GROMACS .gro file of C-alpha atoms in nm:
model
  172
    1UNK     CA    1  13.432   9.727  10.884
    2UNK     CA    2  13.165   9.429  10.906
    3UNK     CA    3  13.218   9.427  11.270
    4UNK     CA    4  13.124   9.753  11.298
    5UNK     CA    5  12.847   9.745  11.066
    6UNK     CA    6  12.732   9.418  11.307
    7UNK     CA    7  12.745   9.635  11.576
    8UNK     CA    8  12.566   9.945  11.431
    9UNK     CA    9  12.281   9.681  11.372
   10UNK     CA   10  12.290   9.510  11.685
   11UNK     CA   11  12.287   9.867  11.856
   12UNK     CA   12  11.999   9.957  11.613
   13UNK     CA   13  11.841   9.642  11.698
   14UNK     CA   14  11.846   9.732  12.085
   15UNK     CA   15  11.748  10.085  12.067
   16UNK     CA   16  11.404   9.910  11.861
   17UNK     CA   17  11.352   9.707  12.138
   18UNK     CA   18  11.382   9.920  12.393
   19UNK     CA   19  11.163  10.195  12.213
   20UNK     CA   20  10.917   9.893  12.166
   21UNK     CA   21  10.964   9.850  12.507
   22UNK     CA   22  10.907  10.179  12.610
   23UNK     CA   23  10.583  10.197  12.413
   24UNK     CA   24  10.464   9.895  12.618
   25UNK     CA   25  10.545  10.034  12.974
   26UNK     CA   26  10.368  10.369  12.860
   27UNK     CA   27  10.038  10.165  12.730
   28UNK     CA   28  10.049   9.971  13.031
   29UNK     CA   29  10.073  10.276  13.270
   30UNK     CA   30   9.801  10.423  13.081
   31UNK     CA   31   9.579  10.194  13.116
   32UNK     CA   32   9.690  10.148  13.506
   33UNK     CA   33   9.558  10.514  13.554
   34UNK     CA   34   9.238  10.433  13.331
   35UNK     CA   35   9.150  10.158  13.599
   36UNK     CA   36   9.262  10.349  13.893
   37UNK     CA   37   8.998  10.656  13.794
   38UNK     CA   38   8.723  10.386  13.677
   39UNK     CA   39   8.746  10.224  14.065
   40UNK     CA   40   8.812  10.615  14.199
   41UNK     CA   41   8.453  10.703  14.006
   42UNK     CA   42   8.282  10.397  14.123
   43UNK     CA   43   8.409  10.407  14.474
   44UNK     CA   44   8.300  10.781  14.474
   45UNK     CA   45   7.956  10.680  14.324
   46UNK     CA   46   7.913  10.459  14.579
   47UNK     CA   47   7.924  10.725  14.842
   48UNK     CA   48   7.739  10.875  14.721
   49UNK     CA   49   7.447  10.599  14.679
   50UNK     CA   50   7.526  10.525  15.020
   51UNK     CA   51   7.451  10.908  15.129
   52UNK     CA   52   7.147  10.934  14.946
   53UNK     CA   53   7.014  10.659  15.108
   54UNK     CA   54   7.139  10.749  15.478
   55UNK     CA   55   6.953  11.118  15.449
   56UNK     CA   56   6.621  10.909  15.302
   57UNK     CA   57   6.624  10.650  15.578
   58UNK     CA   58   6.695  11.008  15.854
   59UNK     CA   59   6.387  11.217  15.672
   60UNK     CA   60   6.174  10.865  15.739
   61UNK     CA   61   6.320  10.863  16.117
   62UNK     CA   62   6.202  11.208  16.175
   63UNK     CA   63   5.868  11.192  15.989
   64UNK     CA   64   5.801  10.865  16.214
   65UNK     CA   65   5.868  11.030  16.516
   66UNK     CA   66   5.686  11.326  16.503
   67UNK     CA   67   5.386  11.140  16.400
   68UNK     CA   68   5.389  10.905  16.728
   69UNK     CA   69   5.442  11.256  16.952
   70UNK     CA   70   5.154  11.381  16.709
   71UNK     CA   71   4.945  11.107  16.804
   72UNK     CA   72   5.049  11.098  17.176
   73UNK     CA   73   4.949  11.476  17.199
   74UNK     CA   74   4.616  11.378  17.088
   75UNK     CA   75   4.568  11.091  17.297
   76UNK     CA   76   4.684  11.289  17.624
   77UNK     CA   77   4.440  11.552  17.488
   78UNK     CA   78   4.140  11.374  17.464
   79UNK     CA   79   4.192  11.218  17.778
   80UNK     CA   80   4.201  11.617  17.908
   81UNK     CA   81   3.936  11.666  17.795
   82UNK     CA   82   3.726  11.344  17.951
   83UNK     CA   83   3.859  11.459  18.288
   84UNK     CA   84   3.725  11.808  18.239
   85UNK     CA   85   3.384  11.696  18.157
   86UNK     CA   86   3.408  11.483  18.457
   87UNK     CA   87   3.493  11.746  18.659
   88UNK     CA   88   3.237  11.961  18.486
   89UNK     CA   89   2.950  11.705  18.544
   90UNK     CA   90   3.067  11.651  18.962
   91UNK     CA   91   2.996  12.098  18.967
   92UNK     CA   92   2.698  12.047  18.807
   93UNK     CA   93   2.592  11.794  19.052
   94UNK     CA   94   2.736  11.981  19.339
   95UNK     CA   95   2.543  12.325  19.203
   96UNK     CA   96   2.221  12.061  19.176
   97UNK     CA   97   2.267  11.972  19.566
   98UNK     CA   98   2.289  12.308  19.667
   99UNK     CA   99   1.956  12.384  19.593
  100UNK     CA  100   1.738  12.072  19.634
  101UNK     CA  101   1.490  12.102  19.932
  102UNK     CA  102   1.515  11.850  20.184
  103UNK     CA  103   1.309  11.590  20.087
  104UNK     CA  104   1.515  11.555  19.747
  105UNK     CA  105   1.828  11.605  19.937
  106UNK     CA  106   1.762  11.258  20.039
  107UNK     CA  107   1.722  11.110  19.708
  108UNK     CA  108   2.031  11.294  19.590
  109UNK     CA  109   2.239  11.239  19.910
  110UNK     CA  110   2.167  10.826  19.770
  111UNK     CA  111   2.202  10.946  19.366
  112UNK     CA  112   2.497  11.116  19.539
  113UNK     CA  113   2.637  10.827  19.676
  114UNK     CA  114   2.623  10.603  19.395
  115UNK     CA  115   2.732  10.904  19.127
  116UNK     CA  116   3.027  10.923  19.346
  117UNK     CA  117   3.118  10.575  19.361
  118UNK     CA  118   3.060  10.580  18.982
  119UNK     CA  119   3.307  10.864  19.013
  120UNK     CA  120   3.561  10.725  19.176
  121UNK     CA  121   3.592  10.390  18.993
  122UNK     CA  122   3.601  10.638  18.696
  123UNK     CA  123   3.882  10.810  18.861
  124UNK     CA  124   4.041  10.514  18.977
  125UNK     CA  125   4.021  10.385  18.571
  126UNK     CA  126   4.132  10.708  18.438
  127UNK     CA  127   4.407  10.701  18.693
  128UNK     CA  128   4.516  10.377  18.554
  129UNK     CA  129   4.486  10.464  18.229
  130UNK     CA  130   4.683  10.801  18.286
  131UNK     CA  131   4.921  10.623  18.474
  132UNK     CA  132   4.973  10.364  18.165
  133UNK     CA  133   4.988  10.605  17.918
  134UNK     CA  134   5.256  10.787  18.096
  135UNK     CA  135   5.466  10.427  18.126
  136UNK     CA  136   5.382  10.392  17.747
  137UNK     CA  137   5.534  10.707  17.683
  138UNK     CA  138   5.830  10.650  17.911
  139UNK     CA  139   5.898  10.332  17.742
  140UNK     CA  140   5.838  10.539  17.431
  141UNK     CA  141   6.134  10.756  17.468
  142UNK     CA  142   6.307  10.476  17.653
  143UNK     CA  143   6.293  10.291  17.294
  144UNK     CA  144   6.394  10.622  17.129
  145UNK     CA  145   6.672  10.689  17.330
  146UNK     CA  146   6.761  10.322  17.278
  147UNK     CA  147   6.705  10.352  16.902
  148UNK     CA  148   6.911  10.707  16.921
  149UNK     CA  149   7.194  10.476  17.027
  150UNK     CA  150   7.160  10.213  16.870
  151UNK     CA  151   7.129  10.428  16.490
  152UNK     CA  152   7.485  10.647  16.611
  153UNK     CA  153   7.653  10.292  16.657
  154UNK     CA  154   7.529  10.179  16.330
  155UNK     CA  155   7.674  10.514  16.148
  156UNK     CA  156   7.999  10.494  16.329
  157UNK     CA  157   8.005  10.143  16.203
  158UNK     CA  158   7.885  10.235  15.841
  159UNK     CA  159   8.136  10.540  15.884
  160UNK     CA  160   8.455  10.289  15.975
  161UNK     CA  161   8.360  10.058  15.755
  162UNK     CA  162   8.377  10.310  15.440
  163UNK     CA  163   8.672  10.471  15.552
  164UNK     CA  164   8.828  10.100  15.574
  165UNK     CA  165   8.660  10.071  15.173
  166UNK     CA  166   8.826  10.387  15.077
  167UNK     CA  167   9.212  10.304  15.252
  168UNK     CA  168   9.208   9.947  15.119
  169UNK     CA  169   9.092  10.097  14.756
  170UNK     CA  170   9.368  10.412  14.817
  171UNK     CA  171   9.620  10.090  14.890
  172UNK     CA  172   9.571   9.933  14.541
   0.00000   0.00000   0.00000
């Protein structure tokens, strides 16, 4: 009879424990998910953070590159513009010629002369300078092709490298 009551309690005893036991394991897992959807939340913040500031930076990109092809239109414009006032001067002078009498046709066949050397070292500047600003904007979308590259290796890094974030944090 005392055996057995010794054994009741010792089998009392262990179920205790291993209810107590029990009750740990439970807390324990609890508090494994609480962690795992803290780091899920943060990891997801994160993201997004990172997303926010990807389309920011992209809106800059654009609004920086449609203000240099802005300002290139204008530049090619008012050069346009130089060239047909040029032009619009050499008629003039041309519509002047026509009807000078001869003695002036000999002062203007000199004023000639010089107005078209002026002319052409005009043309031969504005010919440099058109042929410059095309290089500039060759270069120009030289760099921006360059850039264009350059920014889709730099997201397919970013990309890999959260995608390698969210594994290793799927791992744990």
């Amino acid at each position: 009879r005392k055996a057995q009551i010794e054994l009741e309690k010792e089998k009392n005893v262990n179920l205790e424990r291993r209810r107590k036991d029990k009750q740990e394991t439970d807390k324990m897992m609890a508090h494994n998910e609480r962690l795992k959807e803290i780091k899920r939340e943060r990891r997801d913040q994160e993201i997004r953070e990172n997303k926010k500031y990807d389309d920011e930076r992209d809106a800059i990109e654009e609004r920086h590159e449609k203000q240099r092809e802005e300002a290139r239109e204008r530049f090619i414009k008012r050069h346009k513009e130089k060239l047909d006032y040029i032009e619009n001067c050499s008629k003039n002078l041309k519509k002047y010629m026509d009807t000078a009498n001869h003695k002036e046709e000999m002062e203007v066949s000199e004023r000639k002369a010089m107005y078209d050397k002026e002319m052409k070292e005009r043309d031969e500047n504005l010919e440099r300078r058109r042929n410059s600003v095309l290089n500039s904007i060759i270069s120009e979308r030289k760099k921006k092709q360059i850039e264009s590259k350059n920014n889709k290796k730099e997201k397919e890094r970013l990309t890999k490298h959260y995608l390698r974030l969210a594994e290793s944090a799927l791992k744990r």
